[in-house]
PDB file of C-alpha atoms in Angstrom:
ATOM      1  CA  GLY H   1       9.618  14.755  -9.118  1.00 34.00           C
ATOM      2  CA  GLU H   2       9.910  10.986  -8.915  1.00 40.00           C
ATOM      3  CA  ASN H   3       6.674   9.074  -9.363  1.00 48.00           C
ATOM      4  CA  VAL H   4       5.300   5.669  -9.969  1.00 55.00           C
ATOM      5  CA  GLY H   5       2.358   5.448 -12.307  1.00 52.00           C
ATOM      6  CA  LEU H   6       0.137   3.034 -14.141  1.00 45.00           C
ATOM      7  CA  HIS H   7      -0.646   3.277 -17.843  1.00 46.00           C
ATOM      8  CA  LEU H   8      -4.367   2.424 -17.729  1.00 47.00           C
ATOM      9  CA  PRO H   9      -6.973   3.078 -15.081  1.00 83.00           C
ATOM     10  CA  THR H  10      -9.093  -0.006 -15.926  1.00 88.00           C
ATOM     11  CA  LEU H  11      -8.558  -3.364 -17.566  1.00 92.00           C
ATOM     12  CA  SER H  12     -11.322  -5.755 -18.591  1.00 95.00           C
ATOM     13  CA  VAL H  13     -10.434  -9.354 -19.449  1.00 96.00           C
ATOM     14  CA  GLN H  14     -12.331 -12.521 -20.239  1.00 96.00           C
ATOM     15  CA  GLU H  15     -12.265 -15.251 -17.635  1.00 97.00           C
ATOM     16  CA  GLY H  16      -9.552 -17.729 -18.530  1.00 97.00           C
ATOM     17  CA  ASP H  17      -7.459 -15.233 -20.484  1.00 97.00           C
ATOM     18  CA  ASN H  18      -4.129 -13.925 -19.299  1.00 97.00           C
ATOM     19  CA  SER H  19      -3.967 -10.425 -17.825  1.00 96.00           C
ATOM     20  CA  ILE H  20      -1.087  -8.004 -18.084  1.00 96.00           C
ATOM     21  CA  ILE H  21      -0.985  -4.951 -15.840  1.00 95.00           C
ATOM     22  CA  ASN H  22       1.715  -2.403 -16.557  1.00 93.00           C
ATOM     23  CA  CYS H  23       3.474   0.130 -14.392  1.00 93.00           C
ATOM     24  CA  ALA H  24       6.047   2.814 -15.198  1.00 92.00           C
ATOM     25  CA  TYR H  25       8.440   4.273 -12.682  1.00 90.00           C
ATOM     26  CA  SER H  26      10.735   7.244 -13.031  1.00 84.00           C
ATOM     27  CA  ASN H  27      13.277   6.843 -10.234  1.00 89.00           C
ATOM     28  CA  SER H  28      16.251   5.073 -11.748  1.00 89.00           C
ATOM     29  CA  ALA H  29      17.600   4.468  -8.237  1.00 91.00           C
ATOM     30  CA  SER H  30      14.612   2.304  -7.260  1.00 92.00           C
ATOM     31  CA  ASP H  31      15.752  -1.196  -6.440  1.00 92.00           C
ATOM     32  CA  TYR H  32      12.711  -2.890  -4.966  1.00 92.00           C
ATOM     33  CA  PHE H  33       9.294  -3.282  -6.562  1.00 94.00           C
ATOM     34  CA  ILE H  34       6.115  -4.822  -5.275  1.00 94.00           C
ATOM     35  CA  TRP H  35       2.608  -5.557  -6.498  1.00 96.00           C
ATOM     36  CA  TYR H  36      -0.441  -5.383  -4.259  1.00 96.00           C
ATOM     37  CA  LYS H  37      -4.033  -6.486  -4.826  1.00 96.00           C
ATOM     38  CA  GLN H  38      -6.855  -4.669  -3.103  1.00 94.00           C
ATOM     39  CA  GLU H  39     -10.355  -6.083  -3.016  1.00 93.00           C
ATOM     40  CA  SER H  40     -13.297  -3.854  -2.251  1.00 89.00           C
ATOM     41  CA  GLY H  41     -13.448  -2.892   1.409  1.00 89.00           C
ATOM     42  CA  LYS H  42     -10.139  -4.541   2.299  1.00 92.00           C
ATOM     43  CA  GLY H  43      -6.538  -3.535   2.790  1.00 93.00           C
ATOM     44  CA  PRO H  44      -3.897  -4.076   0.096  1.00 94.00           C
ATOM     45  CA  GLN H  45      -2.647  -7.644  -0.054  1.00 95.00           C
ATOM     46  CA  PHE H  46       0.886  -8.573  -1.098  1.00 94.00           C
ATOM     47  CA  ILE H  47       1.084 -10.466  -4.398  1.00 96.00           C
ATOM     48  CA  ILE H  48       4.702 -10.607  -5.475  1.00 96.00           C
ATOM     49  CA  ASP H  49       7.872  -8.553  -5.330  1.00 94.00           C
ATOM     50  CA  ILE H  50      11.103  -8.278  -7.247  1.00 94.00           C
ATOM     51  CA  ARG H  51      14.485  -6.715  -6.636  1.00 93.00           C
ATOM     52  CA  SER H  52      16.428  -4.844  -9.256  1.00 93.00           C
ATOM     53  CA  ASN H  53      19.001  -7.588  -9.635  1.00 94.00           C
ATOM     54  CA  MET H  54      16.303  -9.736 -11.260  1.00 96.00           C
ATOM     55  CA  ASP H  55      14.328  -9.403 -14.505  1.00 96.00           C
ATOM     56  CA  LYS H  56      11.604 -11.909 -13.776  1.00 97.00           C
ATOM     57  CA  ARG H  57      10.031 -13.623 -10.829  1.00 97.00           C
ATOM     58  CA  GLN H  58       7.231 -16.142 -10.803  1.00 97.00           C
ATOM     59  CA  GLY H  59       4.651 -17.013  -8.201  1.00 94.00           C
ATOM     60  CA  GLN H  60       1.491 -19.018  -8.293  1.00 92.00           C
ATOM     61  CA  ARG H  61      -0.271 -17.913 -11.526  1.00 95.00           C
ATOM     62  CA  VAL H  62       1.529 -14.576 -11.368  1.00 98.00           C
ATOM     63  CA  THR H  63       4.742 -13.345 -12.941  1.00 98.00           C
ATOM     64  CA  VAL H  64       6.431  -9.994 -12.442  1.00 98.00           C
ATOM     65  CA  LEU H  65       8.723  -8.651 -15.130  1.00 97.00           C
ATOM     66  CA  LEU H  66      11.137  -5.786 -14.600  1.00 97.00           C
ATOM     67  CA  ASN H  67      12.732  -3.836 -17.431  1.00 96.00           C
ATOM     68  CA  LYS H  68      15.195  -1.445 -15.869  1.00 93.00           C
ATOM     69  CA  THR H  69      16.243  -0.007 -19.208  1.00 93.00           C
ATOM     70  CA  VAL H  70      12.844   1.577 -19.806  1.00 94.00           C
ATOM     71  CA  LYS H  71      11.829   1.647 -16.131  1.00 94.00           C
ATOM     72  CA  HIS H  72       8.840  -0.588 -16.637  1.00 95.00           C
ATOM     73  CA  LEU H  73       7.225  -3.171 -14.408  1.00 95.00           C
ATOM     74  CA  SER H  74       4.463  -5.566 -15.332  1.00 97.00           C
ATOM     75  CA  LEU H  75       2.287  -8.105 -13.566  1.00 97.00           C
ATOM     76  CA  GLN H  76       1.047 -11.062 -15.543  1.00 98.00           C
ATOM     77  CA  ILE H  77      -1.825 -13.164 -14.247  1.00 98.00           C
ATOM     78  CA  ALA H  78      -2.354 -16.499 -15.954  1.00 97.00           C
ATOM     79  CA  ALA H  79      -5.841 -17.911 -16.530  1.00 97.00           C
ATOM     80  CA  THR H  80      -7.583 -14.947 -14.927  1.00 97.00           C
ATOM     81  CA  GLN H  81     -10.386 -15.867 -12.571  1.00 96.00           C
ATOM     82  CA  PRO H  82     -13.344 -13.868 -11.223  1.00 96.00           C
ATOM     83  CA  GLY H  83     -11.573 -13.760  -7.859  1.00 96.00           C
ATOM     84  CA  ASP H  84      -8.785 -11.770  -9.498  1.00 97.00           C
ATOM     85  CA  SER H  85     -11.131  -8.802  -9.928  1.00 96.00           C
ATOM     86  CA  ALA H  86      -9.640  -6.056  -7.779  1.00 95.00           C
ATOM     87  CA  VAL H  87      -7.521  -2.918  -7.857  1.00 93.00           C
ATOM     88  CA  TYR H  88      -3.828  -3.583  -8.395  1.00 95.00           C
ATOM     89  CA  PHE H  89      -1.076  -1.276  -7.181  1.00 93.00           C
ATOM     90  CA  CYS H  90       2.581  -1.216  -7.997  1.00 94.00           C
ATOM     91  CA  ALA H  91       5.011   0.309  -5.534  1.00 93.00           C
ATOM     92  CA  GLU H  92       8.717   0.998  -5.459  1.00 92.00           C
ATOM     93  CA  SER H  93      11.388   1.918  -3.003  1.00 89.00           C
ATOM     94  CA  THR H  94      15.062   2.765  -2.909  1.00 86.00           C
ATOM     95  CA  GLY H  95      17.021   0.764  -0.404  1.00 73.00           C
ATOM     96  CA  ALA H  96      15.930  -1.542   2.388  1.00 60.00           C
ATOM     97  CA  ASN H  97      14.990   1.231   4.805  1.00 64.00           C
ATOM     98  CA  SER H  98      13.252   3.426   2.279  1.00 78.00           C
ATOM     99  CA  LYS H  99       9.589   4.321   2.089  1.00 83.00           C
ATOM    100  CA  LEU H 100       7.357   2.698  -0.495  1.00 87.00           C
ATOM    101  CA  THR H 101       5.903   4.955  -3.172  1.00 88.00           C
ATOM    102  CA  PHE H 102       2.630   3.725  -4.659  1.00 89.00           C
ATOM    103  CA  GLY H 103       1.064   4.159  -8.050  1.00 86.00           C
ATOM    104  CA  LYS H 104      -2.564   5.227  -8.298  1.00 83.00           C
ATOM    105  CA  GLY H 105      -3.911   1.756  -9.016  1.00 88.00           C
ATOM    106  CA  ILE H 106      -5.661  -0.007 -11.866  1.00 90.00           C
ATOM    107  CA  THR H 107      -8.945  -1.863 -11.713  1.00 92.00           C
ATOM    108  CA  LEU H 108      -8.997  -5.366 -13.166  1.00 95.00           C
ATOM    109  CA  SER H 109     -12.474  -6.558 -14.143  1.00 95.00           C
ATOM    110  CA  VAL H 110     -12.957 -10.186 -15.141  1.00 96.00           C
ATOM    111  CA  ARG H 111     -15.852 -10.951 -17.494  1.00 93.00           C
ATOM    112  CA  PRO H 112     -17.522 -14.356 -17.036  1.00 89.00           C
TER     113      PRO H 112
ATOM    114  CA  ASN N   1      -0.321 -14.223  14.387  1.00 71.00           C
ATOM    115  CA  ALA N   2      -3.112 -11.685  13.987  1.00 78.00           C
ATOM    116  CA  GLY N   3      -0.916  -9.613  11.665  1.00 93.00           C
ATOM    117  CA  VAL N   4      -1.772  -5.913  11.485  1.00 96.00           C
ATOM    118  CA  THR N   5      -4.942  -4.915  13.298  1.00 96.00           C
ATOM    119  CA  GLN N   6      -6.746  -1.572  13.217  1.00 97.00           C
ATOM    120  CA  THR N   7      -9.542  -0.096  15.284  1.00 97.00           C
ATOM    121  CA  PRO N   8     -12.123   1.212  14.812  1.00 97.00           C
ATOM    122  CA  LYS N   9     -13.361  -0.072  11.449  1.00 96.00           C
ATOM    123  CA  PHE N  10     -15.642   2.921  10.955  1.00 97.00           C
ATOM    124  CA  GLN N  11     -15.849   6.335  12.570  1.00 97.00           C
ATOM    125  CA  VAL N  12     -17.919   9.469  12.074  1.00 97.00           C
ATOM    126  CA  LEU N  13     -16.588  12.713  13.526  1.00 97.00           C
ATOM    127  CA  LYS N  14     -17.736  16.283  13.606  1.00 97.00           C
ATOM    128  CA  THR N  15     -15.365  19.009  12.461  1.00 98.00           C
ATOM    129  CA  GLY N  16     -13.040  19.932  15.293  1.00 97.00           C
ATOM    130  CA  GLN N  17     -13.332  16.686  17.200  1.00 97.00           C
ATOM    131  CA  SER N  18     -10.258  14.669  18.030  1.00 96.00           C
ATOM    132  CA  MET N  19      -9.692  10.946  17.859  1.00 96.00           C
ATOM    133  CA  THR N  20      -7.017   8.285  17.755  1.00 98.00           C
ATOM    134  CA  LEU N  21      -6.842   5.520  15.193  1.00 98.00           C
ATOM    135  CA  GLN N  22      -5.252   2.454  16.700  1.00 98.00           C
ATOM    136  CA  CYS N  23      -2.799   0.144  14.948  1.00 98.00           C
ATOM    137  CA  ALA N  24      -1.046  -2.888  16.346  1.00 98.00           C
ATOM    138  CA  GLN N  25       1.094  -5.672  14.920  1.00 97.00           C
ATOM    139  CA  ASP N  26       2.316  -8.871  16.533  1.00 95.00           C
ATOM    140  CA  MET N  27       5.060  -9.732  14.057  1.00 94.00           C
ATOM    141  CA  ASN N  28       7.820  -7.788  15.825  1.00 94.00           C
ATOM    142  CA  HIS N  29       8.222  -5.569  12.766  1.00 94.00           C
ATOM    143  CA  GLU N  30      10.481  -2.570  13.134  1.00 93.00           C
ATOM    144  CA  TYR N  31       8.892  -0.461  10.417  1.00 94.00           C
ATOM    145  CA  MET N  32       5.312   0.842  10.683  1.00 96.00           C
ATOM    146  CA  SER N  33       3.452   3.317   8.504  1.00 96.00           C
ATOM    147  CA  TRP N  34       0.166   5.131   8.141  1.00 97.00           C
ATOM    148  CA  TYR N  35      -1.400   5.786   4.740  1.00 97.00           C
ATOM    149  CA  ARG N  36      -4.558   7.457   3.601  1.00 96.00           C
ATOM    150  CA  GLN N  37      -6.398   6.324   0.506  1.00 94.00           C
ATOM    151  CA  ASP N  38      -8.627   8.665  -1.458  1.00 89.00           C
ATOM    152  CA  PRO N  39     -10.361   8.017  -4.807  1.00 80.00           C
ATOM    153  CA  GLY N  40      -7.963   8.590  -7.678  1.00 72.00           C
ATOM    154  CA  MET N  41      -5.073   9.374  -5.341  1.00 74.00           C
ATOM    155  CA  GLY N  42      -3.763   5.946  -4.475  1.00 82.00           C
ATOM    156  CA  LEU N  43      -2.043   5.405  -1.147  1.00 92.00           C
ATOM    157  CA  ARG N  44      -0.292   8.413   0.353  1.00 93.00           C
ATOM    158  CA  LEU N  45       2.092   8.135   3.263  1.00 94.00           C
ATOM    159  CA  ILE N  46       1.172  10.199   6.339  1.00 97.00           C
ATOM    160  CA  HIS N  47       3.773   9.218   8.956  1.00 97.00           C
ATOM    161  CA  TYR N  48       6.107   6.327   9.485  1.00 95.00           C
ATOM    162  CA  SER N  49       8.361   4.847  12.134  1.00 95.00           C
ATOM    163  CA  VAL N  50      11.529   2.793  11.761  1.00 92.00           C
ATOM    164  CA  GLY N  51      11.452   1.635  15.371  1.00 93.00           C
ATOM    165  CA  ALA N  52      10.192   2.377  18.873  1.00 95.00           C
ATOM    166  CA  GLY N  53      10.780   5.997  19.782  1.00 95.00           C
ATOM    167  CA  ILE N  54      11.433   7.082  16.191  1.00 95.00           C
ATOM    168  CA  THR N  55       8.874   8.691  13.895  1.00 96.00           C
ATOM    169  CA  ASP N  56       9.071  10.784  10.754  1.00 95.00           C
ATOM    170  CA  GLN N  57       6.770  12.591   8.352  1.00 95.00           C
ATOM    171  CA  GLY N  58       5.582  11.190   5.084  1.00 93.00           C
ATOM    172  CA  GLU N  59       3.982  12.876   2.098  1.00 91.00           C
ATOM    173  CA  VAL N  60       0.850  14.282   3.789  1.00 95.00           C
ATOM    174  CA  PRO N  61       1.589  14.732   7.548  1.00 97.00           C
ATOM    175  CA  ASN N  62      -0.365  17.931   8.260  1.00 96.00           C
ATOM    176  CA  GLY N  63      -3.205  17.480  10.740  1.00 96.00           C
ATOM    177  CA  TYR N  64      -1.892  14.175  12.075  1.00 98.00           C
ATOM    178  CA  ASN N  65       0.368  13.163  14.954  1.00 97.00           C
ATOM    179  CA  VAL N  66       1.939   9.812  15.727  1.00 98.00           C
ATOM    180  CA  SER N  67       3.967   8.214  18.467  1.00 96.00           C
ATOM    181  CA  ARG N  68       5.770   4.896  18.793  1.00 97.00           C
ATOM    182  CA  SER N  69       6.265   4.025  22.432  1.00 97.00           C
ATOM    183  CA  THR N  70       6.352   0.278  21.758  1.00 97.00           C
ATOM    184  CA  THR N  71       7.307  -1.916  18.824  1.00 96.00           C
ATOM    185  CA  GLU N  72       3.763  -3.248  18.585  1.00 97.00           C
ATOM    186  CA  ASP N  73       1.662  -0.070  18.559  1.00 98.00           C
ATOM    187  CA  PHE N  74       1.572   2.939  16.258  1.00 98.00           C
ATOM    188  CA  PRO N  75      -1.458   5.169  16.935  1.00 98.00           C
ATOM    189  CA  LEU N  76      -2.465   7.993  14.605  1.00 98.00           C
ATOM    190  CA  ARG N  77      -4.019  11.074  16.201  1.00 98.00           C
ATOM    191  CA  LEU N  78      -6.261  13.665  14.638  1.00 97.00           C
ATOM    192  CA  LEU N  79      -6.229  16.646  17.010  1.00 92.00           C
ATOM    193  CA  SER N  80      -8.933  18.680  15.246  1.00 97.00           C
ATOM    194  CA  ALA N  81     -10.690  16.775  12.481  1.00 97.00           C
ATOM    195  CA  ALA N  82     -11.496  18.505   9.192  1.00 97.00           C
ATOM    196  CA  PRO N  83     -13.718  17.339   6.307  1.00 97.00           C
ATOM    197  CA  SER N  84     -10.577  17.034   4.167  1.00 96.00           C
ATOM    198  CA  GLN N  85      -9.507  14.186   6.441  1.00 97.00           C
ATOM    199  CA  THR N  86     -12.437  12.057   5.331  1.00 97.00           C
ATOM    200  CA  SER N  87     -10.665   9.041   3.927  1.00 97.00           C
ATOM    201  CA  VAL N  88      -9.765   5.415   4.420  1.00 97.00           C
ATOM    202  CA  TYR N  89      -6.725   4.977   6.629  1.00 98.00           C
ATOM    203  CA  PHE N  90      -4.395   2.005   6.421  1.00 98.00           C
ATOM    204  CA  CYS N  91      -1.670   1.007   8.800  1.00 98.00           C
ATOM    205  CA  ALA N  92       1.181  -1.191   7.575  1.00 96.00           C
ATOM    206  CA  SER N  93       4.221  -2.895   9.023  1.00 95.00           C
ATOM    207  CA  ARG N  94       7.292  -4.729   7.819  1.00 92.00           C
ATOM    208  CA  ARG N  95      10.725  -5.833   8.816  1.00 87.00           C
ATOM    209  CA  THR N  96      13.411  -3.388   7.756  1.00 79.00           C
ATOM    210  CA  SER N  97      14.003  -5.124   4.428  1.00 75.00           C
ATOM    211  CA  GLY N  98      10.901  -7.269   4.275  1.00 79.00           C
ATOM    212  CA  THR N  99       7.471  -7.319   2.704  1.00 86.00           C
ATOM    213  CA  GLN N 100       5.013  -4.687   3.899  1.00 90.00           C
ATOM    214  CA  TYR N 101       1.712  -5.951   5.262  1.00 93.00           C
ATOM    215  CA  PHE N 102      -1.415  -3.831   5.582  1.00 96.00           C
ATOM    216  CA  GLY N 103      -4.205  -3.755   8.108  1.00 96.00           C
ATOM    217  CA  PRO N 104      -7.889  -3.885   7.118  1.00 96.00           C
ATOM    218  CA  GLY N 105      -8.356  -0.113   7.256  1.00 97.00           C
ATOM    219  CA  THR N 106     -10.389   2.484   9.138  1.00 97.00           C
ATOM    220  CA  ARG N 107     -13.068   4.373   7.274  1.00 97.00           C
ATOM    221  CA  LEU N 108     -13.367   7.915   8.610  1.00 97.00           C
ATOM    222  CA  LEU N 109     -16.076  10.436   7.786  1.00 97.00           C
ATOM    223  CA  VAL N 110     -15.700  13.997   9.055  1.00 97.00           C
ATOM    224  CA  LEU N 111     -18.853  16.086   8.873  1.00 97.00           C
TER     225      LEU N 111
END
């Protein structure tokens, strides 16, 4: 079946370094992708999204890259800070009215 | 705007008891959803609604009922709670083609 998954369950980075979180998806019809951040005890918080007609989108300290050829999505966080420590989820959908399908999540741990 | 609100924050039930998890949003979003989150399982869709009066099943609907009588509210009902329903429940809403926003969650323990 179609699924969205993450390559690594945990990622540990040094404070100040850049972080890259990867996500693979298998539904070639997916046209909308989104990254969420979830801090302990809280609901998922929107970070950034991208539509399939784009390869790259930048926000504040974050960049999402989409490679449709290999069905790969990545989230880059510049100058990682302790406040970036959280679980990150990628999600995808097909069409504006479609349901979001979530990956299992990856934990980002920032070392001081 | 308060965004997406959920009540209660925590709940302990005995097996067989019933309860309703409340969800409300004040953003006039058409689309609302309920997810459960379990360790290692990510977020799984229980039920969703594309507008008032319209609901549909998600990935794990068994044991749960929903209704959508108004745009603002989307309650989730457990008619007879089971230990397997111990989880964290999140409600979410969005415009039809917009960003999905989540509530703070309800932590449910079924004994």
